[in-house]
Short mmCIF file of C-alpha atoms in Angstrom, two decimals:
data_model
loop_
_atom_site.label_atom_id
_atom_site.label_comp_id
_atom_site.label_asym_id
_atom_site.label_seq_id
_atom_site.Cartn_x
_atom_site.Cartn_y
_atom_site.Cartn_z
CA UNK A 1 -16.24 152.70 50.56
CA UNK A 2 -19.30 150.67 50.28
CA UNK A 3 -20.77 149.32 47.18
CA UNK A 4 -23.94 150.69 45.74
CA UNK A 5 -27.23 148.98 46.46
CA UNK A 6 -27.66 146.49 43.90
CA UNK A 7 -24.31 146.08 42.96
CA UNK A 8 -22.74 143.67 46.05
CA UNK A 9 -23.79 140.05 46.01
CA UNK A 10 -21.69 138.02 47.60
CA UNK A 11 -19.37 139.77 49.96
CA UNK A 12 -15.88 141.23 49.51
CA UNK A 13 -15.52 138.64 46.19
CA UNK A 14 -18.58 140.51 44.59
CA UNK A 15 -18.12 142.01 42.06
CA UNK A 16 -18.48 145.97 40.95
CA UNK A 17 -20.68 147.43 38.51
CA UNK A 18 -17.92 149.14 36.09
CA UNK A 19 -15.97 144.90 36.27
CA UNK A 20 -19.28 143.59 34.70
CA UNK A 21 -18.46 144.85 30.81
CA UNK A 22 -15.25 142.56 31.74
CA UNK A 23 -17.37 139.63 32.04
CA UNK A 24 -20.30 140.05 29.90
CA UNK A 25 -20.50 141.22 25.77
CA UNK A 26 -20.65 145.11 26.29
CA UNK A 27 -21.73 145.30 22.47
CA UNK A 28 -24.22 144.24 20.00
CA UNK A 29 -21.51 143.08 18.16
CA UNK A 30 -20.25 140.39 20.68
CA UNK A 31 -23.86 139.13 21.15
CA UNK A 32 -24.81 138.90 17.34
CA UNK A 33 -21.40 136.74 16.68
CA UNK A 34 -22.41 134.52 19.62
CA UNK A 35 -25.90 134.04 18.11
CA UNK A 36 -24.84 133.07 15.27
CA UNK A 37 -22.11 130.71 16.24
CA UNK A 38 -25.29 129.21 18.20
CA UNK A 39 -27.32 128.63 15.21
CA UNK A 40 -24.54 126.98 13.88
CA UNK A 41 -23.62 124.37 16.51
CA UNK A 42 -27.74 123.63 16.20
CA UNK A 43 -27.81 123.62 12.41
CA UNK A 44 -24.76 121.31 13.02
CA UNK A 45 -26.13 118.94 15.25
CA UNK A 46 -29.49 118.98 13.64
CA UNK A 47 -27.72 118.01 10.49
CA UNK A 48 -26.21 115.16 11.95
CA UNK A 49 -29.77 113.58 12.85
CA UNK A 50 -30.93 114.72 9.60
CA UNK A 51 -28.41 112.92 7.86
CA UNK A 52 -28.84 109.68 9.96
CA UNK A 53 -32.40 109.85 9.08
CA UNK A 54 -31.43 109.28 5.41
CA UNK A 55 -27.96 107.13 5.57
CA UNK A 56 -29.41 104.62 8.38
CA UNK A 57 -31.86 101.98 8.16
CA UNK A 58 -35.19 102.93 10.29
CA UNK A 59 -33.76 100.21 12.80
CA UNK A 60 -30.40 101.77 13.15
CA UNK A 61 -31.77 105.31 13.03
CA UNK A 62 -34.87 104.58 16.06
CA UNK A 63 -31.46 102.94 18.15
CA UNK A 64 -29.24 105.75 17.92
CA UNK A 65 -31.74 108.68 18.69
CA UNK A 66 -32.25 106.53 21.97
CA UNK A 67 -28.70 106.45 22.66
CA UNK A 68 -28.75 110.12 22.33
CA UNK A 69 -31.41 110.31 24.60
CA UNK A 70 -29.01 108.18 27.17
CA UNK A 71 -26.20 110.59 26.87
CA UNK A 72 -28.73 113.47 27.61
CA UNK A 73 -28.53 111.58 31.08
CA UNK A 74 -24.94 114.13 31.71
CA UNK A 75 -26.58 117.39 30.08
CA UNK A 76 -28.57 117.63 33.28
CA UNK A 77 -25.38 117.87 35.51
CA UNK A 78 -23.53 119.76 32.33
CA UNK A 79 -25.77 122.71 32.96
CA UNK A 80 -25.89 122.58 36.58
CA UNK A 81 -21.80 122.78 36.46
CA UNK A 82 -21.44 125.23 33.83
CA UNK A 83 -23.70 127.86 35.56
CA UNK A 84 -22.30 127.23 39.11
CA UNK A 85 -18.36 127.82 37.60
CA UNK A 86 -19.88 130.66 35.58
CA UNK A 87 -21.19 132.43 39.07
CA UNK A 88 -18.47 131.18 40.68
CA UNK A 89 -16.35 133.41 38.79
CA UNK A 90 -18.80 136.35 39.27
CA UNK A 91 -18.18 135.84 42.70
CA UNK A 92 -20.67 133.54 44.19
CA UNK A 93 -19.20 131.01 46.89
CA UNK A 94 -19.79 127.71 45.31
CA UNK A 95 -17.12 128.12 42.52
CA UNK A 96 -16.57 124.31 41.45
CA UNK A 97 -13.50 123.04 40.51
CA UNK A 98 -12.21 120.90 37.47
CA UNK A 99 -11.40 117.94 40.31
CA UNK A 100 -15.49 117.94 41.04
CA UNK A 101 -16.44 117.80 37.17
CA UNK A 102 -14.39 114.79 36.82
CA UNK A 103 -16.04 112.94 39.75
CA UNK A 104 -19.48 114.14 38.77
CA UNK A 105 -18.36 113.18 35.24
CA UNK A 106 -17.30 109.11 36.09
CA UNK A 107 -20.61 108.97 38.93
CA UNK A 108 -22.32 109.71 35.09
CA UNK A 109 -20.26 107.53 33.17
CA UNK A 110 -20.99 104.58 35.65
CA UNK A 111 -25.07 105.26 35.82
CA UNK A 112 -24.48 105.21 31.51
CA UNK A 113 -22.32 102.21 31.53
CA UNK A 114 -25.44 100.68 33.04
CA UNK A 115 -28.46 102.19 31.52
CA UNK A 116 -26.23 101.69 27.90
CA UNK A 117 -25.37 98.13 28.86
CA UNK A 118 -29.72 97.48 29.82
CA UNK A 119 -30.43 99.22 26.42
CA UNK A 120 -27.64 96.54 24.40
CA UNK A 121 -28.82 93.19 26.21
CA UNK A 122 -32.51 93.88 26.21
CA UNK A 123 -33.43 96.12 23.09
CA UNK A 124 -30.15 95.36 20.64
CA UNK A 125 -28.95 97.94 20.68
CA UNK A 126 -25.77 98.17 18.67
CA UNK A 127 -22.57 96.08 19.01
CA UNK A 128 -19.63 96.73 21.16
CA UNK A 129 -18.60 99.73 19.95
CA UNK A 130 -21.78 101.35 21.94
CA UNK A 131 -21.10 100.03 25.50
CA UNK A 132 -17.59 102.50 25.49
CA UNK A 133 -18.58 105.85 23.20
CA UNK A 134 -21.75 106.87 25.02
CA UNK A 135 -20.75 106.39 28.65
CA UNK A 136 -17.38 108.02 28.12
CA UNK A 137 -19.30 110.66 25.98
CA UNK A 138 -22.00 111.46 28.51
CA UNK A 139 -18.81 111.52 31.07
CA UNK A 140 -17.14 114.21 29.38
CA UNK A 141 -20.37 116.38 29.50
CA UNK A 142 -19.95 117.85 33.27
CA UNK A 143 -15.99 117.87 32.65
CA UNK A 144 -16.67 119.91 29.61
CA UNK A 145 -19.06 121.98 31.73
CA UNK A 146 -16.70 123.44 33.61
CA UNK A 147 -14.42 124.34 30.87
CA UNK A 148 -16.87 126.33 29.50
CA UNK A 149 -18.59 128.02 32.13
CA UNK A 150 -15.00 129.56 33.14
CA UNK A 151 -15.51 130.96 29.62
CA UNK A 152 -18.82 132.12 30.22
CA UNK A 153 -18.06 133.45 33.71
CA UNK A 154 -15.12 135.51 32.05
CA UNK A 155 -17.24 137.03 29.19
CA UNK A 156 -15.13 135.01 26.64
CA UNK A 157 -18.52 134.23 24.67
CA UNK A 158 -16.60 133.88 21.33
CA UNK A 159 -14.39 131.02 22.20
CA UNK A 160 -17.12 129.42 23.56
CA UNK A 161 -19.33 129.68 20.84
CA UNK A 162 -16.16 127.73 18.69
CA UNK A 163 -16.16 125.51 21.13
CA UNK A 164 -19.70 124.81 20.51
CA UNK A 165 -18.95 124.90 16.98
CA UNK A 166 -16.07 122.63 17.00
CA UNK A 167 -17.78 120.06 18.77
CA UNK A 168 -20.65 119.98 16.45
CA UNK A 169 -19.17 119.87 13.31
CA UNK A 170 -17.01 116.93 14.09
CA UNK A 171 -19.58 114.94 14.80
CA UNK A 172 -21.90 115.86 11.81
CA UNK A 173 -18.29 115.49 9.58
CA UNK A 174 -17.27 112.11 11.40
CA UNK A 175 -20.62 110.61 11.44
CA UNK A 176 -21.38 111.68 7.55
CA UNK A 177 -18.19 109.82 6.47
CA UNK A 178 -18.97 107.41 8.77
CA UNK A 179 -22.59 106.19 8.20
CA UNK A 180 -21.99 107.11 5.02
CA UNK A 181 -19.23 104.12 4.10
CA UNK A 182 -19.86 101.93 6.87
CA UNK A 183 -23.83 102.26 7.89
CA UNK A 184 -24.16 101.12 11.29
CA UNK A 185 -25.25 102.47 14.80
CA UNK A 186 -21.98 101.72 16.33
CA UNK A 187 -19.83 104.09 13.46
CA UNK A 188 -22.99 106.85 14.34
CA UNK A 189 -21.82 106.33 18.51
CA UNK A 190 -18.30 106.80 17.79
CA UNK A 191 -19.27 110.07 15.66
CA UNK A 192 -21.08 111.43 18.67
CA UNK A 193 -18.27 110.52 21.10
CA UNK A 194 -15.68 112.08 18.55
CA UNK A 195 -17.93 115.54 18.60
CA UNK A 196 -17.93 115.67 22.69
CA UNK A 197 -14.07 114.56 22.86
CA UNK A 198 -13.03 117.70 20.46
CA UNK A 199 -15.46 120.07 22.51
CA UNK A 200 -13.94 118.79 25.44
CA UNK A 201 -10.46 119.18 24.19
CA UNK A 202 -11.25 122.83 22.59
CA UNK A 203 -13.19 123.77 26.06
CA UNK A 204 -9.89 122.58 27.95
CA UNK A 205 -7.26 124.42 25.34
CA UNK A 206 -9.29 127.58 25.62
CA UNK A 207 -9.86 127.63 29.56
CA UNK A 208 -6.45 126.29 30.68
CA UNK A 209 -5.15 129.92 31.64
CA UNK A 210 -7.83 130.12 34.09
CA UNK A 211 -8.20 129.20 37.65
CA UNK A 212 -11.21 127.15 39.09
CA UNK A 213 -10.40 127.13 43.11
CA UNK A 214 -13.61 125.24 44.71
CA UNK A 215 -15.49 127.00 47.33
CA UNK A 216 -16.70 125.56 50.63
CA UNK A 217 -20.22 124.66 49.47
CA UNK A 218 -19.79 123.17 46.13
CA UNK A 219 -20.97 119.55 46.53
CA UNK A 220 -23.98 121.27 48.18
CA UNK A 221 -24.21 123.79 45.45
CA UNK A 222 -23.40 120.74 42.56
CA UNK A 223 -26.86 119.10 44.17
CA UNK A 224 -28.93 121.57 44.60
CA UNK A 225 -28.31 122.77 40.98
CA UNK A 226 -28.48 119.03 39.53
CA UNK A 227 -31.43 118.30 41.20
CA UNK A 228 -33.14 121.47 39.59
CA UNK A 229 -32.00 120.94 36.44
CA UNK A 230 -33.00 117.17 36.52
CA UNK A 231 -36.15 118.22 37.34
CA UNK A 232 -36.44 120.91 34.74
CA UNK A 233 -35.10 118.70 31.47
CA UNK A 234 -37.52 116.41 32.79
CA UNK A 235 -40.53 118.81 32.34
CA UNK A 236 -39.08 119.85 29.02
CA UNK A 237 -39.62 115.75 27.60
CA UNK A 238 -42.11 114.72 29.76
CA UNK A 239 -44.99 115.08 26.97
CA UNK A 240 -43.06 113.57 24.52
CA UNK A 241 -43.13 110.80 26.45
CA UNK A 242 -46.74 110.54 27.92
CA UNK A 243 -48.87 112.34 25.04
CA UNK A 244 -47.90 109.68 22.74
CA UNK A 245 -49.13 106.87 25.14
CA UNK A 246 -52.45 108.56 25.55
CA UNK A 247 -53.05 109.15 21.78
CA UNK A 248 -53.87 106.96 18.85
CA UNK A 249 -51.28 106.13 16.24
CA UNK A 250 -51.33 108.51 14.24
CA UNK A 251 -52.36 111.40 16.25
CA UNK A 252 -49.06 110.32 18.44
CA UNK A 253 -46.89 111.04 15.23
CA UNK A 254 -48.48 113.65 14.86
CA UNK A 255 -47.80 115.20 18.39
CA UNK A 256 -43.99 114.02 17.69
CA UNK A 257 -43.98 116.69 14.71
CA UNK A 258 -45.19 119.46 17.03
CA UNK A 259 -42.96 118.59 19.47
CA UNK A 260 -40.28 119.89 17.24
CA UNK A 261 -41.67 123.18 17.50
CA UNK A 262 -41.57 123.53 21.24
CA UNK A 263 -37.95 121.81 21.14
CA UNK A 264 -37.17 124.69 18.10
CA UNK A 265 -38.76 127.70 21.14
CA UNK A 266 -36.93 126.12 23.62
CA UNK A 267 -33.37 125.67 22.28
CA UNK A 268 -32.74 127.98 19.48
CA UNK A 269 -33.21 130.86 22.31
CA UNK A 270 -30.11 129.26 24.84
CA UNK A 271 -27.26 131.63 23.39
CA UNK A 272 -29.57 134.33 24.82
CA UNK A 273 -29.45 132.25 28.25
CA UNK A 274 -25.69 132.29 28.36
CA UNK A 275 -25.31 136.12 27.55
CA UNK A 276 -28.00 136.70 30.05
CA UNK A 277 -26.62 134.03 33.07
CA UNK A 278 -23.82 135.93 34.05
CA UNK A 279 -25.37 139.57 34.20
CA UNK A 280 -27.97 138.19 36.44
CA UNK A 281 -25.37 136.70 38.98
CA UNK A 282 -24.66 139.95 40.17
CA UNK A 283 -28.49 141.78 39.79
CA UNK A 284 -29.94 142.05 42.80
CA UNK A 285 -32.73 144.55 41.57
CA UNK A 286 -34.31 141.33 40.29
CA UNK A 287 -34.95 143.57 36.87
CA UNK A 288 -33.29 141.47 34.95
CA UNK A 289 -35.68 138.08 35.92
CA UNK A 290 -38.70 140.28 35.17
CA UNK A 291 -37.31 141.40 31.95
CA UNK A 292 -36.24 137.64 30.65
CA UNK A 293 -39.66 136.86 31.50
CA UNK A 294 -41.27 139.36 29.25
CA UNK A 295 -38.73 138.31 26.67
CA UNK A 296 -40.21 134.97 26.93
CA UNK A 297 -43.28 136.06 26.26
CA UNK A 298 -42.32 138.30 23.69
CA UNK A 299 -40.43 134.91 21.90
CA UNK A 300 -43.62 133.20 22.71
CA UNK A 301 -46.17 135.79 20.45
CA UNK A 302 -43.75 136.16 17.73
CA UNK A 303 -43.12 132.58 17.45
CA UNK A 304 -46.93 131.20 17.64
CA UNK A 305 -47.86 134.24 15.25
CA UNK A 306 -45.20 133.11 13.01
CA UNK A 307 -46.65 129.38 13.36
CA UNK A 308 -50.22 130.52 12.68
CA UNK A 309 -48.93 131.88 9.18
CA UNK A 310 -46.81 129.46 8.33
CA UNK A 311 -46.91 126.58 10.43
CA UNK A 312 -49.39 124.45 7.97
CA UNK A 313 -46.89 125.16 4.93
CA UNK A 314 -43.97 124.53 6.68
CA UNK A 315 -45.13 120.82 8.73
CA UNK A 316 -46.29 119.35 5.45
CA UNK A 317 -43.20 120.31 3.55
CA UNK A 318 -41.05 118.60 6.54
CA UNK A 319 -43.04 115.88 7.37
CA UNK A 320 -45.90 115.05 4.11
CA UNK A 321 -49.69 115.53 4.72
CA UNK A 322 -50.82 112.76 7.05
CA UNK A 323 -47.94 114.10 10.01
CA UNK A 324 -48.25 117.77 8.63
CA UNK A 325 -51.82 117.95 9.32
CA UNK A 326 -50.75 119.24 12.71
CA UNK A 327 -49.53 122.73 11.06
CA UNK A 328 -52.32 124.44 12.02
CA UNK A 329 -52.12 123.87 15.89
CA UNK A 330 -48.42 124.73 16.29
CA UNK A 331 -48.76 127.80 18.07
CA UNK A 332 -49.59 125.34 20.76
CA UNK A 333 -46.36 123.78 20.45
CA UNK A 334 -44.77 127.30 20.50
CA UNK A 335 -46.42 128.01 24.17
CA UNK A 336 -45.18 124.66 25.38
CA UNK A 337 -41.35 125.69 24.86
CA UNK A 338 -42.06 129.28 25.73
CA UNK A 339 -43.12 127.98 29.17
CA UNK A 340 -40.30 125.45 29.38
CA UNK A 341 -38.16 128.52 28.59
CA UNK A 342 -39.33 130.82 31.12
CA UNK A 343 -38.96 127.82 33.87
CA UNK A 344 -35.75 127.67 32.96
CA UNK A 345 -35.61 131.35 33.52
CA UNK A 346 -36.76 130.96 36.80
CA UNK A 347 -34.40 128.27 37.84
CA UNK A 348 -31.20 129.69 36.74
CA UNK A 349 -32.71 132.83 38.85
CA UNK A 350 -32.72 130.59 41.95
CA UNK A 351 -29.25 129.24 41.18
CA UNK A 352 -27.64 132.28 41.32
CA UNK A 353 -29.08 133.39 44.03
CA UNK A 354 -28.91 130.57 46.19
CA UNK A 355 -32.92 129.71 46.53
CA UNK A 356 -34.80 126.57 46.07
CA UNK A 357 -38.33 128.43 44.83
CA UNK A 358 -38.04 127.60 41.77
CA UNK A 359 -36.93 123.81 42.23
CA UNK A 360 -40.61 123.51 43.52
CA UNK A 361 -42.33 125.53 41.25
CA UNK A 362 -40.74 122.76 38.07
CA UNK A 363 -41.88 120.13 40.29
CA UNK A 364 -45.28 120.99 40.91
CA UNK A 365 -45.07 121.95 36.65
CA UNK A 366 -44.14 118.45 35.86
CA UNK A 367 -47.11 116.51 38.16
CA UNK A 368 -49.57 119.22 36.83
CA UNK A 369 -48.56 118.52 33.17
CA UNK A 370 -48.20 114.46 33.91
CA UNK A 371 -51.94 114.75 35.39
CA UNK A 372 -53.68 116.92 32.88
CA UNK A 373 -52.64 114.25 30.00
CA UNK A 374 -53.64 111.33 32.24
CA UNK A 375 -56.53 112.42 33.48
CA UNK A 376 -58.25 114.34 30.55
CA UNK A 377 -57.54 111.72 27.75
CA UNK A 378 -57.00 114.25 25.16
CA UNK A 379 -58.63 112.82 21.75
CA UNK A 380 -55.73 114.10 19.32
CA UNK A 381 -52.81 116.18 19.22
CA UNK A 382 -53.67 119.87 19.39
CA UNK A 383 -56.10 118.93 22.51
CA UNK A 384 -52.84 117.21 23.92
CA UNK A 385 -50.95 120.62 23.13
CA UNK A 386 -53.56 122.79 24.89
CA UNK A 387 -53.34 120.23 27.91
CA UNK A 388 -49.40 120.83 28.31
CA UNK A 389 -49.71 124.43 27.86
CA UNK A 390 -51.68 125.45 30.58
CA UNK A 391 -50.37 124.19 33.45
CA UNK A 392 -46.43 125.69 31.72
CA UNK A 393 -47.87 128.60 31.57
CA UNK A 394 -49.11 129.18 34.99
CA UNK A 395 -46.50 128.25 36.58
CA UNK A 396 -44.62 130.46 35.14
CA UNK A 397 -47.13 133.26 35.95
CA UNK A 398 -46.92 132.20 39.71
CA UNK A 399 -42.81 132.50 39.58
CA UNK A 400 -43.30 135.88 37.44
CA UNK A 401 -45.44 137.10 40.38
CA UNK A 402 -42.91 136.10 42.93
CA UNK A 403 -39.94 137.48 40.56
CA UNK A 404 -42.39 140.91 41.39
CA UNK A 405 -42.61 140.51 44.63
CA UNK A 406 -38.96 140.29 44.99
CA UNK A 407 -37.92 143.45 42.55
CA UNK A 408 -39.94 145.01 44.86
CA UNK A 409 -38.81 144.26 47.81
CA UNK A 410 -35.16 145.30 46.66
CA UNK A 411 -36.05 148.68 45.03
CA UNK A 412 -37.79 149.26 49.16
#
């Protein structure tokens, strides 16, 4: 018997409409536990920062949140693995094995192993101790990967959201004892390689019992997918890296504060992503795009409303009053990791579909946003905001109208 339009994605391995509850939380319940075992693997992890922040020296501290921003260099290929094995499960083609995650996970550990070892002779960074825990942590990122997206493909959201958990509070335990007694960088790199070895060994112990057979186009796939999300991660940081160098001193810190709103926008909403990924591997009404997309801008409203009340309170609480005085313009920040958001929307659209659109769309994003701060010259922080925002925000317009377009052309 054939399938019902809409159902059938990817052939006889496609999967039906009454096997998706198997797959996906079929009740609030399952998504509200996930949620919060979200908030806690980011209360965790912001914790661990938090507590550097105090424990370290301001030498120390400034080294190890740029070694954190070197093992970000595997989150890009992470996500690219996790949602491929999570489709693959749903029934795409491209399913990618554990044997791929490993070589994707040492070509990382060797690009690490050199960017760590640049960072150590040049800047002084840290002693020995940080030329082995962040390669072989950023290594274990796309191995990890596909551990978990076999538990997101399978709908096991509560084991993965331990995972999460596990991983995080080791390292915020670890790295508390640690910089606590001891006080160096080094003791803070082997907290963060502790927290990504227990993930990795929770992610392993949970997933054992199920199968990751490789499909004929994964290293095309693996790509494909890492080359979008390079490209996307790289639009998510790329003002916190150029805004600063366009600003003066002060107005830079104060563009760092409202950074951590758009980061706040843009992360706090991922447990959403990974309840949402697998439902939309096997939409092909395109609905479920669209309806992200209004979430997004739902998230967006709420959030820069929420800013505009309490934004000025809460930034010179955090921060004091000279790096506070950005409170007022952090609905701007909101906007900026609203439209990161809904790019991301848009990519994992493409990924699970098998299209490139959106791969272009990021791009063209990222040289809008680069230009706009280069060219303009924005005189202080909120114009910098406003600068960012725009060209987010209509590229995402552009992909909603071609999301449209498409739910159209399927319902035809």
């Amino acid at each position: 018997m054939r399938p019902r339009k809409g159902v059938e994605r990817y052939g006889p391995r496609a999967m039906r409409t009454h096997e998706l509850g198997s797959t996906a939380p079929s009740t609030a319940r399952a998504g509200v536990g996930f949620a919060g075992l979200t908030l806690v693997t980011h209360a965790a992890n912001f914790g661990f920062v938090v507590i550097a922040g105090r424990l370290l020296d301001p030498g120390p501290f400034s080294d190890l949140v740029a070694l954190l921003g070197i093992v970000l260099l595997g989150l890009a290929p992470g996500m690219a693995v996790q949602a491929l094995t999570a489709a693959g499960v749903l029934g795409a083609p491209s399913l990618v094995d554990r044997a791929l995650g490993r070589r994707l996970g040492n070509l990382i550990g060797v690009v690490v192993v050199a960017v760590t070892t640049a960072a150590w002779v040049v800047l002084s960074i840290g002693g020995w101790l940080v030329l082995v825990a962040i390669p072989v942590a950023a290594a274990l990122l796309p191995r990890t990967a596909v551990n978990e997206g076999l538990l997101q493909g399978h709908g096991r959201f509560p084991v993965l959201g331990w995972v999460m958990v596990a991983g995080a509070t080791a390292k915020l335990v670890l790295g508390w004892l640690g910089m606590a007694t001891i006080g160096t960088v080094d003791v803070a790199a082997v907290a963060v390689l502790a927290g990504y070895v227990t993930q990795y060994a929770a992610s392993t112990a949970a997933s054992h019992r199920h199968p990751a057979a490789r499909g004929a186009d994964a290293d095309g796939a693996v790509r494909r997918a890492v080359g979008a999300m390079i490209g996307l991660l790289v639009v998510v940081h790329l003002d916190a890296v150029l805004a600063p160098a366009q600003l003066p001193a002060l107005e830079a810190g104060r563009y760092a504060t409202g950074v951590t709103a758009a980061r706040i926008t843009f992360w706090l909403p991922q447990f959403a992503v990974l309840l949402w990924f697998p439902r939309v591997v096997v939409d092909r009404t395109g609905r479920l795009v669209l309806a992200a997309l209004l979430g997004v801008v739902g998230l967006g409203a709420i959030g820069s409303l929420g800013a505009v009340l309490l934004g000025p309170w809460l930034a010179e609480t955090a921060f004091g009053p000279e790096l506070g005085a950005i409170g007022p313009h952090l609905w701007r920040f909101v906007w900026i990791g609203a439209g990161a958001l809904g790019l991301q929307v848009l990519t994992l659209a493409d990924i699970a579909a098998g299209r490139r659109g959106a791969s272009v769309l990021v791009g063209a994003a990222g040289v809008a946003v680069a230009a706009a701060l280069l060219l303009t010259g924005p005189a202080d922080a909120a114009a910098a905001a406003g600068v960012v925002a725009v060209p987010l925000a209509v590229a995402v317009a552009v992909g909603g109208g071609r999301a449209v377009v498409r739910a159209r052309g399927a319902a035809g």
